PDB file of C-alpha atoms and ligand atoms in Angstrom:
ATOM      1  CA  MET J 532      14.210  18.158  15.095  1.00 47.00           C
ATOM      2  CA  THR J 533      10.431  17.664  16.753  1.00 48.00           C
ATOM      3  CA  GLU J 534       7.575  15.646  18.363  1.00 49.00           C
ATOM      4  CA  GLY J 535       9.585  12.056  18.644  1.00 56.00           C
ATOM      5  CA  THR J 536       6.142  11.193  20.021  1.00 83.00           C
ATOM      6  CA  VAL J 537       3.696  11.853  16.647  1.00 95.00           C
ATOM      7  CA  ARG J 538       3.142   8.175  16.007  1.00 97.00           C
ATOM      8  CA  HIS J 539       3.552   8.221  11.721  1.00 98.00           C
ATOM      9  CA  PHE J 540       2.294   5.033   9.277  1.00 98.00           C
ATOM     10  CA  LEU J 541       5.685   4.940   7.251  1.00 98.00           C
ATOM     11  CA  THR J 542       6.135   0.717   7.163  1.00 98.00           C
ATOM     12  CA  LEU J 543       3.913  -2.132   8.883  1.00 98.00           C
ATOM     13  CA  LYS J 544       7.245  -2.460  10.612  1.00 97.00           C
ATOM     14  CA  ASP J 545       6.773  -0.222  13.156  1.00 97.00           C
ATOM     15  CA  TYR J 546       3.372  -1.283  13.780  1.00 98.00           C
ATOM     16  CA  THR J 547       2.435  -4.617  15.962  1.00 98.00           C
ATOM     17  CA  LYS J 548       0.112  -7.211  14.810  1.00 98.00           C
ATOM     18  CA  GLU J 549      -2.617  -6.131  17.289  1.00 98.00           C
ATOM     19  CA  GLU J 550      -2.155  -2.621  15.792  1.00 98.00           C
ATOM     20  CA  ILE J 551      -2.679  -3.518  12.455  1.00 98.00           C
ATOM     21  CA  LEU J 552      -5.930  -5.242  12.814  1.00 98.00           C
ATOM     22  CA  GLU J 553      -6.993  -2.943  14.937  1.00 98.00           C
ATOM     23  CA  ILE J 554      -7.043  -0.427  12.707  1.00 98.00           C
ATOM     24  CA  ILE J 555      -8.560  -2.410   9.598  1.00 98.00           C
ATOM     25  CA  GLU J 556     -11.319  -3.664  12.279  1.00 98.00           C
ATOM     26  CA  LEU J 557     -12.039   0.217  13.089  1.00 98.00           C
ATOM     27  CA  GLY J 558     -11.423   0.362   8.924  1.00 98.00           C
ATOM     28  CA  LEU J 559     -14.535  -1.950   9.095  1.00 98.00           C
ATOM     29  CA  ALA J 560     -16.472  -0.824  11.483  1.00 98.00           C
ATOM     30  CA  ILE J 561     -16.598   2.560   9.587  1.00 98.00           C
ATOM     31  CA  LYS J 562     -17.417   1.034   6.002  1.00 98.00           C
ATOM     32  CA  ARG J 563     -20.743  -0.886   7.628  1.00 98.00           C
ATOM     33  CA  GLU J 564     -21.568   2.843   9.089  1.00 98.00           C
ATOM     34  CA  CYS J 565     -20.747   4.411   5.381  1.00 97.00           C
ATOM     35  CA  LYS J 566     -22.863   1.744   4.325  1.00 97.00           C
ATOM     36  CA  ALA J 567     -25.300   1.786   6.196  1.00 98.00           C
ATOM     37  CA  GLY J 568     -25.654   5.388   5.607  1.00 97.00           C
ATOM     38  CA  GLU J 569     -24.595   6.986   8.083  1.00 96.00           C
ATOM     39  CA  LEU J 570     -21.621   9.219   8.206  1.00 95.00           C
ATOM     40  CA  LYS J 571     -20.057  10.043  11.282  1.00 97.00           C
ATOM     41  CA  PRO J 572     -17.479  13.080  11.876  1.00 98.00           C
ATOM     42  CA  TYR J 573     -14.796  11.552  13.588  1.00 98.00           C
ATOM     43  CA  MET J 574     -12.387  14.083  12.717  1.00 98.00           C
ATOM     44  CA  PRO J 575     -14.396  17.394  12.273  1.00 98.00           C
ATOM     45  CA  GLY J 576     -12.770  20.507  11.272  1.00 98.00           C
ATOM     46  CA  LYS J 577      -9.795  18.116  10.539  1.00 98.00           C
ATOM     47  CA  THR J 578      -7.351  18.416   7.934  1.00 98.00           C
ATOM     48  CA  LEU J 579      -5.109  16.158   5.709  1.00 98.00           C
ATOM     49  CA  ALA J 580      -2.193  17.290   3.743  1.00 98.00           C
ATOM     50  CA  MET J 581      -1.776  15.469   0.763  1.00 98.00           C
ATOM     51  CA  ILE J 582       1.787  15.906  -1.089  1.00 98.00           C
ATOM     52  CA  PHE J 583       1.738  14.304  -4.254  1.00 98.00           C
ATOM     53  CA  GLU J 584       5.359  13.752  -6.135  1.00 97.00           C
ATOM     54  CA  LYS J 585       4.009  11.063  -8.282  1.00 97.00           C
ATOM     55  CA  SER J 586       0.332  10.312  -9.945  1.00 97.00           C
ATOM     56  CA  SER J 587      -2.383   8.378  -8.553  1.00 98.00           C
ATOM     57  CA  THR J 588      -5.679   7.685  -8.937  1.00 98.00           C
ATOM     58  CA  ARG J 589      -7.187   5.602  -6.002  1.00 98.00           C
ATOM     59  CA  THR J 590      -4.302   7.343  -3.252  1.00 98.00           C
ATOM     60  CA  ARG J 591      -5.915  10.902  -4.340  1.00 98.00           C
ATOM     61  CA  VAL J 592      -9.291   9.943  -4.431  1.00 98.00           C
ATOM     62  CA  SER J 593     -10.024   8.055  -1.229  1.00 98.00           C
ATOM     63  CA  PHE J 594      -8.240   9.985   1.233  1.00 98.00           C
ATOM     64  CA  GLU J 595     -10.044  13.308   0.126  1.00 98.00           C
ATOM     65  CA  THR J 596     -13.311  11.484  -0.190  1.00 98.00           C
ATOM     66  CA  GLY J 597     -11.887   9.671   3.162  1.00 98.00           C
ATOM     67  CA  ILE J 598     -11.104  12.620   5.159  1.00 98.00           C
ATOM     68  CA  PHE J 599     -13.881  14.639   3.683  1.00 98.00           C
ATOM     69  CA  GLN J 600     -16.531  11.548   5.047  1.00 98.00           C
ATOM     70  CA  LEU J 601     -14.883  12.327   8.575  1.00 98.00           C
ATOM     71  CA  GLY J 602     -16.354  15.340   8.514  1.00 98.00           C
ATOM     72  CA  GLY J 603     -12.432  16.918   7.643  1.00 98.00           C
ATOM     73  CA  HIS J 604     -11.133  18.519   4.827  1.00 98.00           C
ATOM     74  CA  GLY J 605      -7.966  17.284   2.282  1.00 98.00           C
ATOM     75  CA  LEU J 606      -5.835  19.702   0.801  1.00 98.00           C
ATOM     76  CA  PHE J 607      -4.087  17.827  -2.587  1.00 98.00           C
ATOM     77  CA  LEU J 608      -0.968  19.394  -2.741  1.00 98.00           C
ATOM     78  CA  SER J 609       1.032  18.735  -6.070  1.00 96.00           C
ATOM     79  CA  ASN J 610       4.518  19.662  -5.915  1.00 89.00           C
ATOM     80  CA  ARG J 611       4.052  21.609  -9.154  1.00 89.00           C
ATOM     81  CA  ASP J 612       2.443  23.801  -6.836  1.00 91.00           C
ATOM     82  CA  ILE J 613       4.044  24.079  -3.800  1.00 96.00           C
ATOM     83  CA  HIS J 614       7.395  25.161  -3.008  1.00 96.00           C
ATOM     84  CA  LEU J 615       8.691  21.720  -2.670  1.00 96.00           C
ATOM     85  CA  GLY J 616       9.246  21.526  -6.463  1.00 93.00           C
ATOM     86  CA  ARG J 617      11.056  24.510  -6.545  1.00 93.00           C
ATOM     87  CA  GLY J 618      13.997  23.619  -4.091  1.00 95.00           C
ATOM     88  CA  GLU J 619      12.187  24.608  -0.692  1.00 97.00           C
ATOM     89  CA  PRO J 620      13.741  21.937   2.052  1.00 98.00           C
ATOM     90  CA  VAL J 621      11.782  19.573   2.991  1.00 98.00           C
ATOM     91  CA  LYS J 622      12.355  19.868   6.423  1.00 98.00           C
ATOM     92  CA  ASP J 623      10.829  23.787   6.260  1.00 98.00           C
ATOM     93  CA  THR J 624       7.785  22.376   4.616  1.00 98.00           C
ATOM     94  CA  ALA J 625       7.537  19.736   6.542  1.00 98.00           C
ATOM     95  CA  ARG J 626       7.334  22.075   9.784  1.00 98.00           C
ATOM     96  CA  VAL J 627       4.900  24.558   8.082  1.00 98.00           C
ATOM     97  CA  ILE J 628       2.792  21.911   6.845  1.00 98.00           C
ATOM     98  CA  SER J 629       2.260  20.670  10.191  1.00 98.00           C
ATOM     99  CA  SER J 630       1.966  23.811  12.007  1.00 98.00           C
ATOM    100  CA  MET J 631      -1.230  24.209   9.855  1.00 98.00           C
ATOM    101  CA  CYS J 632      -3.056  21.146   9.575  1.00 98.00           C
ATOM    102  CA  ASP J 633      -3.812  18.194  11.018  1.00 98.00           C
ATOM    103  CA  MET J 634      -2.388  15.192   9.481  1.00 98.00           C
ATOM    104  CA  VAL J 635      -0.135  14.661   6.288  1.00 98.00           C
ATOM    105  CA  MET J 636      -0.022  11.842   3.879  1.00 98.00           C
ATOM    106  CA  ILE J 637       2.153  11.902   1.612  1.00 98.00           C
ATOM    107  CA  ARG J 638       3.575  10.360  -1.869  1.00 98.00           C
ATOM    108  CA  THR J 639       7.265  10.117  -3.330  1.00 98.00           C
ATOM    109  CA  PHE J 640       9.912   8.884  -4.670  1.00 97.00           C
ATOM    110  CA  ALA J 641      12.934   7.747  -1.899  1.00 98.00           C
ATOM    111  CA  HIS J 642      11.603   6.759   1.230  1.00 98.00           C
ATOM    112  CA  SER J 643      14.149   9.141   3.011  1.00 98.00           C
ATOM    113  CA  MET J 644      12.409  11.721   1.702  1.00 98.00           C
ATOM    114  CA  LEU J 645       9.489  10.687   3.939  1.00 98.00           C
ATOM    115  CA  GLU J 646      11.278  10.109   7.215  1.00 98.00           C
ATOM    116  CA  GLU J 647      13.229  13.556   7.064  1.00 98.00           C
ATOM    117  CA  PHE J 648       9.307  14.977   6.600  1.00 98.00           C
ATOM    118  CA  SER J 649       7.685  13.157   9.447  1.00 98.00           C
ATOM    119  CA  SER J 650      10.805  13.373  11.788  1.00 98.00           C
ATOM    120  CA  TYR J 651      10.207  17.400  11.823  1.00 98.00           C
ATOM    121  CA  SER J 652       6.611  16.945  11.665  1.00 98.00           C
ATOM    122  CA  LYS J 653       4.684  17.701  14.466  1.00 97.00           C
ATOM    123  CA  VAL J 654       1.089  16.034  13.098  1.00 98.00           C
ATOM    124  CA  PRO J 655       0.416  12.045  12.371  1.00 98.00           C
ATOM    125  CA  VAL J 656       2.470  11.407   8.411  1.00 98.00           C
ATOM    126  CA  ILE J 657       1.322   8.760   6.290  1.00 99.00           C
ATOM    127  CA  ASN J 658       3.612   6.814   3.505  1.00 98.00           C
ATOM    128  CA  GLY J 659       0.798   7.761   0.570  1.00 98.00           C
ATOM    129  CA  LEU J 660       3.296   4.999  -1.592  1.00 98.00           C
ATOM    130  CA  THR J 661       7.403   5.592  -1.906  1.00 98.00           C
ATOM    131  CA  ASP J 662      10.140   3.758  -3.870  1.00 98.00           C
ATOM    132  CA  SER J 663      10.379   1.474  -0.971  1.00 98.00           C
ATOM    133  CA  TYR J 664       7.158   1.044   0.444  1.00 98.00           C
ATOM    134  CA  HIS J 665       3.159   1.059  -0.190  1.00 98.00           C
ATOM    135  CA  PRO J 666       1.475   0.297   3.102  1.00 98.00           C
ATOM    136  CA  VAL J 667      -1.762   2.124   3.126  1.00 99.00           C
ATOM    137  CA  GLN J 668      -2.547  -0.565   0.397  1.00 99.00           C
ATOM    138  CA  LEU J 669      -1.982  -3.718   2.424  1.00 98.00           C
ATOM    139  CA  LEU J 670      -4.629  -2.101   4.869  1.00 99.00           C
ATOM    140  CA  ALA J 671      -7.282  -1.652   1.416  1.00 99.00           C
ATOM    141  CA  ASP J 672      -5.840  -5.460   0.441  1.00 99.00           C
ATOM    142  CA  TYR J 673      -5.787  -6.988   3.504  1.00 99.00           C
ATOM    143  CA  MET J 674      -9.066  -5.615   4.655  1.00 99.00           C
ATOM    144  CA  THR J 675     -10.600  -7.742   1.242  1.00 99.00           C
ATOM    145  CA  MET J 676      -8.890 -10.800   2.272  1.00 98.00           C
ATOM    146  CA  ILE J 677     -10.922 -10.551   5.499  1.00 98.00           C
ATOM    147  CA  GLU J 678     -14.364  -9.818   3.967  1.00 98.00           C
ATOM    148  CA  HIS J 679     -14.048 -12.747   1.239  1.00 98.00           C
ATOM    149  CA  GLY J 680     -12.718 -15.059   3.935  1.00 98.00           C
ATOM    150  CA  HIS J 681      -8.772 -15.576   3.103  1.00 98.00           C
ATOM    151  CA  ASP J 682      -7.298 -14.603   5.876  1.00 97.00           C
ATOM    152  CA  ASN J 683      -7.543 -17.365   8.175  1.00 97.00           C
ATOM    153  CA  ASP J 684      -3.627 -19.260   7.153  1.00 97.00           C
ATOM    154  CA  PRO J 685      -3.807 -17.824   3.744  1.00 98.00           C
ATOM    155  CA  VAL J 686      -0.850 -18.706   1.903  1.00 98.00           C
ATOM    156  CA  VAL J 687      -0.201 -15.901  -0.417  1.00 99.00           C
ATOM    157  CA  ALA J 688       1.830 -15.529  -4.078  1.00 99.00           C
ATOM    158  CA  TYR J 689       3.139 -12.343  -5.404  1.00 99.00           C
ATOM    159  CA  VAL J 690       4.647 -13.334  -8.643  1.00 98.00           C
ATOM    160  CA  GLY J 691       6.570 -10.116 -10.889  1.00 98.00           C
ATOM    161  CA  ASP J 692       8.543  -7.337  -9.885  1.00 98.00           C
ATOM    162  CA  GLY J 693      10.404  -7.377  -6.166  1.00 98.00           C
ATOM    163  CA  ASN J 694       9.230  -3.792  -5.604  1.00 98.00           C
ATOM    164  CA  ASN J 695       7.182  -1.634  -3.320  1.00 98.00           C
ATOM    165  CA  MET J 696       3.794  -3.903  -3.269  1.00 98.00           C
ATOM    166  CA  THR J 697       6.470  -6.503  -3.013  1.00 98.00           C
ATOM    167  CA  HIS J 698       8.155  -5.181   0.108  1.00 98.00           C
ATOM    168  CA  SER J 699       4.914  -4.095   1.937  1.00 98.00           C
ATOM    169  CA  TRP J 700       3.607  -7.752   1.262  1.00 99.00           C
ATOM    170  CA  LEU J 701       6.889  -9.019   3.221  1.00 98.00           C
ATOM    171  CA  MET J 702       6.101  -6.838   6.008  1.00 98.00           C
ATOM    172  CA  LEU J 703       2.645  -7.743   6.412  1.00 98.00           C
ATOM    173  CA  ALA J 704       3.461 -11.108   6.354  1.00 98.00           C
ATOM    174  CA  ALA J 705       5.705 -11.197   8.765  1.00 98.00           C
ATOM    175  CA  LYS J 706       4.008  -8.882  11.400  1.00 98.00           C
ATOM    176  CA  LEU J 707       0.569 -11.320  10.895  1.00 98.00           C
ATOM    177  CA  GLY J 708       2.830 -14.243  10.156  1.00 98.00           C
ATOM    178  CA  PHE J 709       1.112 -15.999   7.256  1.00 98.00           C
ATOM    179  CA  GLU J 710       2.976 -17.569   4.347  1.00 98.00           C
ATOM    180  CA  LEU J 711       4.276 -15.744   1.527  1.00 99.00           C
ATOM    181  CA  ARG J 712       5.966 -17.056  -1.986  1.00 98.00           C
ATOM    182  CA  ILE J 713       7.267 -14.637  -4.164  1.00 99.00           C
ATOM    183  CA  ALA J 714       8.824 -15.401  -7.634  1.00 98.00           C
ATOM    184  CA  THR J 715      10.270 -12.522  -9.420  1.00 98.00           C
ATOM    185  CA  PRO J 716      13.008 -12.557 -12.613  1.00 98.00           C
ATOM    186  CA  LYS J 717      15.920 -12.833 -12.009  1.00 98.00           C
ATOM    187  CA  GLY J 718      17.426  -9.608 -11.275  1.00 98.00           C
ATOM    188  CA  TYR J 719      14.476  -7.984 -10.030  1.00 98.00           C
ATOM    189  CA  GLU J 720      14.316  -9.565  -6.971  1.00 98.00           C
ATOM    190  CA  VAL J 721      13.268  -8.057  -3.376  1.00 98.00           C
ATOM    191  CA  ASP J 722      15.566  -5.410  -1.555  1.00 98.00           C
ATOM    192  CA  GLY J 723      18.234  -7.644   0.393  1.00 98.00           C
ATOM    193  CA  SER J 724      18.427  -5.298   3.347  1.00 98.00           C
ATOM    194  CA  ILE J 725      13.700  -5.398   3.440  1.00 98.00           C
ATOM    195  CA  LEU J 726      14.111  -9.424   3.021  1.00 98.00           C
ATOM    196  CA  GLU J 727      16.543  -9.818   6.493  1.00 98.00           C
ATOM    197  CA  GLU J 728      14.393  -7.365   8.366  1.00 98.00           C
ATOM    198  CA  ALA J 729      11.192  -9.489   7.585  1.00 98.00           C
ATOM    199  CA  MET J 730      13.250 -13.246   7.955  1.00 98.00           C
ATOM    200  CA  ALA J 731      14.136 -11.410  11.576  1.00 98.00           C
ATOM    201  CA  LEU J 732      10.024 -10.423  12.186  1.00 98.00           C
ATOM    202  CA  ALA J 733       8.836 -13.348  11.100  1.00 98.00           C
ATOM    203  CA  VAL J 734      10.615 -15.482  13.576  1.00 98.00           C
ATOM    204  CA  ASP J 735       8.593 -13.877  16.060  1.00 96.00           C
ATOM    205  CA  SER J 736       5.567 -14.259  14.098  1.00 98.00           C
ATOM    206  CA  GLY J 737       5.890 -17.749  12.861  1.00 98.00           C
ATOM    207  CA  ALA J 738       5.021 -16.318   9.127  1.00 98.00           C
ATOM    208  CA  THR J 739       6.553 -18.920   6.129  1.00 98.00           C
ATOM    209  CA  ILE J 740       8.347 -16.073   3.690  1.00 98.00           C
ATOM    210  CA  ILE J 741       9.887 -18.296   0.410  1.00 98.00           C
ATOM    211  CA  VAL J 742      11.121 -15.892  -2.303  1.00 98.00           C
ATOM    212  CA  GLY J 743      12.164 -17.182  -5.343  1.00 98.00           C
ATOM    213  CA  ASN J 744      12.372 -17.215  -9.376  1.00 98.00           C
ATOM    214  CA  ASP J 745       9.836 -19.955 -10.533  1.00 98.00           C
ATOM    215  CA  PRO J 746       6.277 -18.680 -10.801  1.00 98.00           C
ATOM    216  CA  LYS J 747       3.821 -21.955 -11.173  1.00 98.00           C
ATOM    217  CA  GLU J 748       5.966 -23.055  -7.614  1.00 98.00           C
ATOM    218  CA  ALA J 749       5.186 -19.708  -6.222  1.00 98.00           C
ATOM    219  CA  VAL J 750       1.499 -20.056  -7.107  1.00 98.00           C
ATOM    220  CA  ARG J 751       0.424 -23.846  -6.089  1.00 98.00           C
ATOM    221  CA  GLY J 752      -2.242 -23.826  -4.189  1.00 98.00           C
ATOM    222  CA  ALA J 753      -1.820 -20.378  -3.091  1.00 98.00           C
ATOM    223  CA  THR J 754      -4.977 -19.057  -1.476  1.00 98.00           C
ATOM    224  CA  VAL J 755      -4.231 -15.318  -2.764  1.00 99.00           C
ATOM    225  CA  VAL J 756      -2.717 -14.696  -5.971  1.00 99.00           C
ATOM    226  CA  THR J 757      -1.193 -11.239  -6.397  1.00 99.00           C
ATOM    227  CA  THR J 758       0.667  -9.090  -8.081  1.00 98.00           C
ATOM    228  CA  ASP J 759       1.863  -5.789  -9.532  1.00 98.00           C
ATOM    229  CA  THR J 760       2.891  -3.684 -12.647  1.00 98.00           C
ATOM    230  CA  TRP J 761       6.318  -4.465 -13.947  1.00 98.00           C
ATOM    231  CA  ALA J 762       7.071  -0.906 -14.276  1.00 98.00           C
ATOM    232  CA  SER J 763       6.819   1.052 -11.506  1.00 98.00           C
ATOM    233  CA  MET J 764       6.122   4.622 -11.894  1.00 98.00           C
ATOM    234  CA  GLY J 765      10.004   5.983 -12.404  1.00 97.00           C
ATOM    235  CA  GLN J 766      11.025   3.272 -14.276  1.00 97.00           C
ATOM    236  CA  GLU J 767       8.878   4.118 -17.174  1.00 96.00           C
ATOM    237  CA  ASP J 768      12.286   3.924 -19.483  1.00 98.00           C
ATOM    238  CA  GLU J 769      12.500   0.470 -18.769  1.00 98.00           C
ATOM    239  CA  LYS J 770       9.356  -0.702 -19.496  1.00 97.00           C
ATOM    240  CA  GLU J 771       9.982  -2.290 -22.792  1.00 97.00           C
ATOM    241  CA  GLU J 772      12.983  -4.621 -21.358  1.00 98.00           C
ATOM    242  CA  ARG J 773      11.104  -5.239 -18.629  1.00 98.00           C
ATOM    243  CA  ILE J 774       7.952  -6.576 -20.808  1.00 98.00           C
ATOM    244  CA  ARG J 775      11.128  -8.715 -22.207  1.00 98.00           C
ATOM    245  CA  LYS J 776      13.034 -10.004 -19.092  1.00 98.00           C
ATOM    246  CA  PHE J 777       9.269 -10.721 -17.030  1.00 98.00           C
ATOM    247  CA  GLU J 778       7.980 -13.235 -19.553  1.00 97.00           C
ATOM    248  CA  GLY J 779       6.585 -16.121 -17.947  1.00 97.00           C
ATOM    249  CA  TYR J 780       5.412 -13.984 -15.216  1.00 98.00           C
ATOM    250  CA  ILE J 781       1.658 -12.948 -16.352  1.00 98.00           C
ATOM    251  CA  VAL J 782      -0.963 -14.319 -14.147  1.00 98.00           C
ATOM    252  CA  ASP J 783      -3.291 -15.671 -16.724  1.00 98.00           C
ATOM    253  CA  SER J 784      -5.666 -18.286 -16.283  1.00 98.00           C
ATOM    254  CA  ALA J 785      -3.207 -21.097 -16.415  1.00 98.00           C
ATOM    255  CA  MET J 786      -1.138 -19.734 -13.454  1.00 98.00           C
ATOM    256  CA  MET J 787      -4.582 -18.776 -11.456  1.00 98.00           C
ATOM    257  CA  GLY J 788      -5.621 -22.598 -12.140  1.00 98.00           C
ATOM    258  CA  LEU J 789      -2.551 -23.641 -10.178  1.00 98.00           C
ATOM    259  CA  ALA J 790      -3.943 -21.797  -7.310  1.00 98.00           C
ATOM    260  CA  ALA J 791      -6.213 -23.483  -4.522  1.00 98.00           C
ATOM    261  CA  GLU J 792      -9.624 -23.840  -6.511  1.00 97.00           C
ATOM    262  CA  ASN J 793     -11.616 -21.018  -4.262  1.00 97.00           C
ATOM    263  CA  ALA J 794      -8.409 -18.592  -4.875  1.00 98.00           C
ATOM    264  CA  ILE J 795      -8.654 -14.494  -4.483  1.00 98.00           C
ATOM    265  CA  PHE J 796      -6.552 -12.678  -7.454  1.00 99.00           C
ATOM    266  CA  LEU J 797      -5.557  -8.987  -5.985  1.00 99.00           C
ATOM    267  CA  HIS J 798      -4.095  -6.168  -7.853  1.00 98.00           C
ATOM    268  CA  CYS J 799      -3.258  -2.460  -6.225  1.00 98.00           C
ATOM    269  CA  LEU J 800      -4.293  -1.264  -9.503  1.00 98.00           C
ATOM    270  CA  PRO J 801      -3.274   0.580 -12.144  1.00 98.00           C
ATOM    271  CA  ALA J 802      -3.422  -3.081 -14.259  1.00 98.00           C
ATOM    272  CA  TYR J 803      -1.628  -3.554 -17.502  1.00 98.00           C
ATOM    273  CA  ARG J 804      -3.563  -5.768 -19.288  1.00 98.00           C
ATOM    274  CA  GLY J 805      -2.066  -8.221 -21.345  1.00 98.00           C
ATOM    275  CA  GLN J 806       1.169  -7.754 -18.694  1.00 98.00           C
ATOM    276  CA  GLU J 807       1.648  -8.929 -16.037  1.00 98.00           C
ATOM    277  CA  VAL J 808      -2.101  -9.685 -15.908  1.00 98.00           C
ATOM    278  CA  SER J 809      -4.323 -10.826 -18.468  1.00 98.00           C
ATOM    279  CA  GLU J 810      -7.815  -9.685 -19.163  1.00 98.00           C
ATOM    280  CA  GLU J 811      -9.495 -12.937 -18.560  1.00 98.00           C
ATOM    281  CA  VAL J 812      -8.051 -12.971 -15.016  1.00 98.00           C
ATOM    282  CA  LEU J 813      -8.384  -9.592 -14.142  1.00 98.00           C
ATOM    283  CA  GLU J 814     -12.141  -9.170 -14.864  1.00 98.00           C
ATOM    284  CA  GLY J 815     -12.586 -12.931 -14.104  1.00 98.00           C
ATOM    285  CA  PRO J 816     -14.733 -14.330 -10.941  1.00 98.00           C
ATOM    286  CA  GLN J 817     -11.755 -14.907  -8.595  1.00 98.00           C
ATOM    287  CA  SER J 818     -10.681 -11.005  -9.521  1.00 98.00           C
ATOM    288  CA  VAL J 819     -11.659  -8.833  -5.909  1.00 98.00           C
ATOM    289  CA  VAL J 820      -9.574  -6.005  -7.647  1.00 98.00           C
ATOM    290  CA  PHE J 821     -12.931  -3.678  -7.254  1.00 98.00           C
ATOM    291  CA  ASP J 822     -13.595  -4.992  -3.670  1.00 98.00           C
ATOM    292  CA  GLU J 823     -10.297  -4.477  -3.420  1.00 98.00           C
ATOM    293  CA  ALA J 824      -9.708  -0.701  -4.635  1.00 98.00           C
ATOM    294  CA  GLU J 825     -12.833   0.483  -2.562  1.00 98.00           C
ATOM    295  CA  ASN J 826     -11.863  -0.486   0.434  1.00 98.00           C
ATOM    296  CA  ARG J 827      -8.620   2.364   0.240  1.00 98.00           C
ATOM    297  CA  LEU J 828     -11.561   4.402   1.618  1.00 98.00           C
ATOM    298  CA  HIS J 829     -12.404   2.127   4.308  1.00 98.00           C
ATOM    299  CA  ALA J 830      -9.312   1.513   5.169  1.00 98.00           C
ATOM    300  CA  GLN J 831      -7.308   4.267   4.771  1.00 98.00           C
ATOM    301  CA  LYS J 832     -10.440   6.773   7.313  1.00 98.00           C
ATOM    302  CA  GLY J 833      -9.853   3.506   9.658  1.00 98.00           C
ATOM    303  CA  LEU J 834      -5.857   4.601   9.726  1.00 98.00           C
ATOM    304  CA  MET J 835      -6.768   8.212  10.058  1.00 98.00           C
ATOM    305  CA  VAL J 836      -9.399   7.876  12.620  1.00 98.00           C
ATOM    306  CA  TRP J 837      -6.491   6.040  14.959  1.00 98.00           C
ATOM    307  CA  LEU J 838      -3.709   7.711  14.122  1.00 98.00           C
ATOM    308  CA  ASP J 839      -5.813  11.027  15.319  1.00 98.00           C
ATOM    309  CA  LYS J 840      -6.951   8.815  18.641  1.00 97.00           C
ATOM    310  CA  GLN J 841      -3.101   8.779  19.250  1.00 95.00           C
ATOM    311  CA  ARG J 842      -2.539  12.328  19.670  1.00 87.00           C
TER     312      ARG J 842
HETATM  313  N1   CP W1943      -3.196   1.297  -5.875  1.00 96.38           N
HETATM  314  C1   CP W1943      -2.699   2.690  -5.880  1.00 96.38           C
HETATM  315  O1   CP W1943      -1.677   3.309  -5.255  1.00 96.38           O
HETATM  316  O2   CP W1943      -3.140   3.470  -6.747  1.00 96.38           O
HETATM  317  P1   CP W1943      -2.952   5.066  -7.886  1.00 96.38           P
HETATM  318  O3   CP W1943      -1.576   4.766  -8.010  1.00 96.38           O
HETATM  319  O4   CP W1943      -4.136   5.145  -8.573  1.00 96.38           O
HETATM  320  O5   CP W1943      -3.309   5.885  -6.171  1.00 96.38           O
HETATM  321  N1  NVA W1944       4.128  -0.548  -7.503  1.00 96.38           N
HETATM  322  C1  NVA W1944       3.589   0.629  -8.444  1.00 96.38           C
HETATM  323  C2  NVA W1944       2.761   1.102  -7.513  1.00 96.38           C
HETATM  324  C3  NVA W1944       0.950   1.411  -7.619  1.00 96.38           C
HETATM  325  C4  NVA W1944       0.069   1.952  -7.164  1.00 96.38           C
HETATM  326  C5  NVA W1944       4.072   2.274  -8.619  1.00 96.38           C
HETATM  327  O1  NVA W1944       5.016   2.525  -7.664  1.00 96.38           O
HETATM  328  O2  NVA W1944       4.179   2.361  -9.555  1.00 96.38           O
END
């Protein structure tokens, strides 16, 4: 094992409120520069290895574009192309890649793979989604809430599957101290141990976390409404069964109508219209999902520059 001092970004659990906000503020500052046509080389000559064991549109494009805009270079490494996919041990892959690159982003299945990789990596490792967490998405989500004026005492309602996105919302709420209401169908609740950790953190931050099985109750009066696909990557075989079990969990106009009048709708995308969200809501005036998607680029530039500065 190597380099116990390297700072990784595996879950928001490892970050303080101040650090999370600092990363997002840095992303916002870099976004302002970018919009003014100024691309500053914060990471000249640095390489970001991007290991993908699952599909991606936003994560790949935002990280690859982001590191390029920072003056560095991104390497797209699908597990079909590198020996990891043929059984080369994670710990060997980690030592090799981190001896040549300056930062690594990984999208994979088991969170334990990411933990193992990071424990052998000499350079910062970023979670680009695991079965358990998707923390970079939450940086973009909160950035979007700030930009739309929804970061002052928000009440966030998450309706749908208890998954990597829900777990990340739990950690964000627990760290920042806001109210999060989660409604999942029975049998699709969040992971019990992650919930317990979030509840413990919430005691310090003053967050209110409510979990239940009634989507309407969760959404009533919420200032931010969010959902995610009912069948995540790796659960394709369960799709039909999930569509049946998740009946009543669609975020449609009637559901949005229960939220606060100026509530915004967030979705990490990709979205399945007619399942977790209606076309009308996704394309409607309360939806900020494409601002949210774009903010992946800006928030992650903030994250990369922040992590680079810690070294
Ligand atoms: N939201 C998100 O991570 O999208 P991709 O799967 O397209 O990367
Ligand atoms: N929960 C989804 C998020 C996709 C960005 C998945 O893991 O497939």
